[in-house]
PDB file of C-alpha atoms in Angstrom:
ATOM      1  CA  MET A   1      99.440   4.820-160.530  1.00  0.00           C
ATOM      2  CA  ASN A   2      96.375   5.368-158.389  1.00  0.00           C
ATOM      3  CA  LYS A   3      94.887   2.075-159.467  1.00  0.00           C
ATOM      4  CA  ALA A   4      98.020   0.342-158.386  1.00  0.00           C
ATOM      5  CA  ASN A   5      98.176   1.835-155.053  1.00  0.00           C
ATOM      6  CA  SER A   6      94.450   0.925-154.569  1.00  0.00           C
ATOM      7  CA  TYR A   7      94.994  -2.709-155.617  1.00  0.00           C
ATOM      8  CA  SER A   8      98.117  -2.974-153.461  1.00  0.00           C
ATOM      9  CA  LYS A   9      96.203  -1.435-150.348  1.00  0.00           C
ATOM     10  CA  ARG A  10      93.434  -4.306-150.872  1.00  0.00           C
ATOM     11  CA  ARG A  11      95.605  -6.829-151.587  1.00  0.00           C
ATOM     12  CA  LYS A  12      97.766  -5.821-148.302  1.00  0.00           C
ATOM     13  CA  LYS A  13      94.596  -5.877-146.386  1.00  0.00           C
ATOM     14  CA  LYS A  14      93.605  -9.409-147.428  1.00  0.00           C
ATOM     15  CA  ASN A  15      97.189 -10.635-146.868  1.00  0.00           C
ATOM     16  CA  ILE A  16      96.842  -9.258-143.213  1.00  0.00           C
ATOM     17  CA  SER A  17      93.273 -10.905-142.828  1.00  0.00           C
ATOM     18  CA  PHE A  18      94.487 -14.118-144.294  1.00  0.00           C
ATOM     19  CA  LEU A  19      97.500 -14.216-141.811  1.00  0.00           C
ATOM     20  CA  PHE A  20      95.157 -13.454-138.878  1.00  0.00           C
ATOM     21  CA  THR A  21      92.912 -16.075-139.878  1.00  0.00           C
ATOM     22  CA  LEU A  22      95.678 -18.535-140.336  1.00  0.00           C
ATOM     23  CA  ILE A  23      97.142 -17.909-136.991  1.00  0.00           C
ATOM     24  CA  ALA A  24      93.853 -17.986-135.241  1.00  0.00           C
ATOM     25  CA  LEU A  25      93.279 -21.465-136.883  1.00  0.00           C
ATOM     26  CA  LEU A  26      96.596 -22.714-135.644  1.00  0.00           C
ATOM     27  CA  ILE A  27      95.931 -21.275-132.313  1.00  0.00           C
ATOM     28  CA  ILE A  28      92.424 -23.237-131.919  1.00  0.00           C
ATOM     29  CA  SER A  29      93.888 -26.340-133.303  1.00  0.00           C
ATOM     30  CA  SER A  30      96.571 -26.349-130.941  1.00  0.00           C
ATOM     31  CA  ILE A  31      94.311 -25.739-128.075  1.00  0.00           C
ATOM     32  CA  ALA A  32      92.139 -28.633-129.285  1.00  0.00           C
ATOM     33  CA  TYR A  33      95.084 -30.916-129.506  1.00  0.00           C
ATOM     34  CA  TYR A  34      96.094 -30.124-126.099  1.00  0.00           C
ATOM     35  CA  VAL A  35      92.580 -30.792-124.555  1.00  0.00           C
ATOM     36  CA  SER A  36      92.363 -34.006-126.419  1.00  0.00           C
ATOM     37  CA  ASN A  37      95.690 -35.156-125.326  1.00  0.00           C
ATOM     38  CA  ALA A  38      94.928 -34.228-121.908  1.00  0.00           C
ATOM     39  CA  ALA A  39      91.542 -36.312-121.786  1.00  0.00           C
ATOM     40  CA  MET A  40      93.374 -39.312-123.426  1.00  0.00           C
ATOM     41  CA  ASN A  41      96.191 -39.175-120.617  1.00  0.00           C
ATOM     42  CA  ASN A  42      93.507 -39.306-118.013  1.00  0.00           C
ATOM     43  CA  GLU A  43      91.752 -42.219-119.620  1.00  0.00           C
ATOM     44  CA  ILE A  44      95.292 -44.035-120.032  1.00  0.00           C
ATOM     45  CA  ASN A  45      95.930 -43.247-116.194  1.00  0.00           C
ATOM     46  CA  SER A  46      92.430 -44.544-115.268  1.00  0.00           C
ATOM     47  CA  ILE A  47      93.064 -47.745-117.341  1.00  0.00           C
ATOM     48  CA  ASN A  48      96.534 -48.217-115.753  1.00  0.00           C
ATOM     49  CA  LYS A  49      94.974 -48.072-112.287  1.00  0.00           C
ATOM     50  CA  GLU A  50      92.433 -50.722-113.447  1.00  0.00           C
ATOM     51  CA  ILE A  51      95.127 -52.943-114.594  1.00  0.00           C
ATOM     52  CA  VAL A  52      96.906 -52.818-111.504  1.00  0.00           C
ATOM     53  CA  SER A  53      94.161 -53.529-109.415  1.00  0.00           C
ATOM     54  CA  THR A  54      92.782 -56.292-111.486  1.00  0.00           C
ATOM     55  CA  GLN A  55      96.623 -57.827-111.290  1.00  0.00           C
ATOM     56  CA  LYS A  56      96.449 -57.592-107.638  1.00  0.00           C
ATOM     57  CA  LYS A  57      93.174 -59.663-107.756  1.00  0.00           C
ATOM     58  CA  LEU A  58      94.533 -62.134-110.165  1.00  0.00           C
ATOM     59  CA  ASP A  59      97.648 -62.611-107.920  1.00  0.00           C
ATOM     60  CA  ALA A  60      95.391 -63.200-105.039  1.00  0.00           C
ATOM     61  CA  THR A  61      93.163 -65.723-106.708  1.00  0.00           C
ATOM     62  CA  ASN A  62      96.058 -67.504-107.859  1.00  0.00           C
ATOM     63  CA  ALA A  63      97.626 -67.697-104.377  1.00  0.00           C
ATOM     64  CA  GLU A  64      94.108 -69.119-103.064  1.00  0.00           C
ATOM     65  CA  ILE A  65      94.092 -71.540-106.160  1.00  0.00           C
ATOM     66  CA  ASN A  66      97.681 -72.816-105.269  1.00  0.00           C
ATOM     67  CA  SER A  67      96.574 -73.063-101.350  1.00  0.00           C
ATOM     68  CA  LEU A  68      93.387 -74.940-102.455  1.00  0.00           C
ATOM     69  CA  LYS A  69      95.512 -77.353-104.515  1.00  0.00           C
ATOM     70  CA  LYS A  70      97.874 -77.985-101.497  1.00  0.00           C
ATOM     71  CA  ASP A  71      94.786 -78.703 -99.475  1.00  0.00           C
ATOM     72  CA  TYR A  72      93.463 -81.219-102.106  1.00  0.00           C
ATOM     73  CA  ASP A  73      96.721 -82.905-102.467  1.00  0.00           C
ATOM     74  CA  ILE A  74      96.844 -83.625 -98.564  1.00  0.00           C
ATOM     75  CA  ARG A  75      92.814 -83.823 -97.906  1.00  0.00           C
ATOM     76  CA  ASN A  76      93.057 -87.463 -96.603  1.00  0.00           C
ATOM     77  CA  THR A  77      96.178 -87.026 -94.398  1.00  0.00           C
ATOM     78  CA  ASP A  78      95.954 -86.071 -90.533  1.00  0.00           C
ATOM     79  CA  LYS A  79      98.006 -83.111 -91.216  1.00  0.00           C
ATOM     80  CA  PHE A  80      94.979 -81.633 -93.156  1.00  0.00           C
ATOM     81  CA  LYS A  81      92.725 -82.586 -90.528  1.00  0.00           C
ATOM     82  CA  GLU A  82      94.684 -80.774 -87.819  1.00  0.00           C
ATOM     83  CA  LYS A  83      94.989 -77.672 -90.307  1.00  0.00           C
ATOM     84  CA  ILE A  84      91.142 -77.565 -90.561  1.00  0.00           C
ATOM     85  CA  ALA A  85      90.585 -78.252 -86.772  1.00  0.00           C
ATOM     86  CA  LYS A  86      92.896 -75.303 -86.161  1.00  0.00           C
ATOM     87  CA  GLU A  87      91.558 -72.832 -88.813  1.00  0.00           C
ATOM     88  CA  ARG A  88      87.836 -73.526 -88.592  1.00  0.00           C
ATOM     89  CA  LEU A  89      87.595 -74.529 -85.160  1.00  0.00           C
ATOM     90  CA  GLY A  90      90.287 -72.998 -83.423  1.00  0.00           C
ATOM     91  CA  MET A  91      91.396 -76.197 -82.011  1.00  0.00           C
ATOM     92  CA  VAL A  92      94.995 -76.526 -80.968  1.00  0.00           C
ATOM     93  CA  LYS A  93      97.066 -79.925 -80.240  1.00  0.00           C
ATOM     94  CA  GLY A  94      97.958 -80.750 -76.862  1.00  0.00           C
ATOM     95  CA  SER A  95     101.538 -80.164 -76.665  1.00  0.00           C
ATOM     96  CA  LYS A  96     101.230 -76.988 -78.715  1.00  0.00           C
ATOM     97  CA  GLN A  97      98.527 -75.474 -76.537  1.00  0.00           C
ATOM     98  CA  ALA A  98     100.882 -75.602 -73.495  1.00  0.00           C
ATOM     99  CA  THR A  99     103.699 -73.893 -75.472  1.00  0.00           C
ATOM    100  CA  ASP A 100     101.210 -71.413 -76.718  1.00  0.00           C
ATOM    101  CA  LYS A 101     100.135 -70.589 -73.119  1.00  0.00           C
ATOM    102  CA  LYS A 102     103.770 -70.344 -71.958  1.00  0.00           C
ATOM    103  CA  ASP A 103     104.478 -67.752 -74.708  1.00  0.00           C
ATOM    104  CA  ASP A 104     101.513 -65.879 -73.958  1.00  0.00           C
ATOM    105  CA  GLU A 105     102.605 -65.698 -70.167  1.00  0.00           C
ATOM    106  CA  GLU A 106     106.024 -64.649 -71.171  1.00  0.00           C
ATOM    107  CA  LYS A 107     104.832 -61.847 -73.251  1.00  0.00           C
ATOM    108  CA  ASP A 108     102.363 -60.567 -70.684  1.00  0.00           C
ATOM    109  CA  ASN A 109     105.237 -60.298 -68.194  1.00  0.00           C
ATOM    110  CA  ILE A 110     107.572 -58.648 -70.476  1.00  0.00           C
ATOM    111  CA  GLU A 111     104.493 -56.054 -71.068  1.00  0.00           C
ATOM    112  CA  LYS A 112     104.238 -55.549 -67.513  1.00  0.00           C
ATOM    113  CA  ILE A 113     108.080 -54.931 -66.965  1.00  0.00           C
ATOM    114  CA  LYS A 114     107.856 -52.348 -69.647  1.00  0.00           C
ATOM    115  CA  ALA A 115     104.848 -50.546 -68.018  1.00  0.00           C
ATOM    116  CA  ASN A 116     106.698 -50.750 -64.673  1.00  0.00           C
ATOM    117  CA  ASN A 117     109.712 -49.116 -66.227  1.00  0.00           C
ATOM    118  CA  LYS A 118     108.003 -46.350 -68.196  1.00  0.00           C
ATOM    119  CA  GLU A 119     105.900 -45.463 -64.735  1.00  0.00           C
ATOM    120  CA  LYS A 120     109.258 -45.244 -62.997  1.00  0.00           C
ATOM    121  CA  ILE A 121     110.819 -42.946 -65.649  1.00  0.00           C
ATOM    122  CA  ASN A 122     107.750 -40.689 -65.379  1.00  0.00           C
ATOM    123  CA  THR A 123     107.720 -40.676 -61.736  1.00  0.00           C
ATOM    124  CA  ASN A 124     111.533 -39.795 -61.631  1.00  0.00           C
ATOM    125  CA  ASP A 125     110.976 -36.754 -63.847  1.00  0.00           C
TER     126      ASP A 125
END
């Protein structure tokens, strides 16, 4: 009986040791999985941001290509020459320039009126 008790005690210690080792391995593997999963998520997020910025660049490039195609189609017309003169040289057609000056004067007058109204309100307080 003494031998049986001795064997069962040793077996019990070994079983407990085995369970602790198994639980420790499970915890370590869970932590490793969590860390590697977090690293992969960070990498995926950075790649998604890169994709979005590249897509924006692609859209801008496509818009520029379409603009250049339109310019190419109308390259020998007066409309194109007017566009180039306006964009690159700052030139404006005669009737357009007079209209622009009137618009600018009207905007200035409106701004002056608003400023005067604000001053009147501030002095009344």
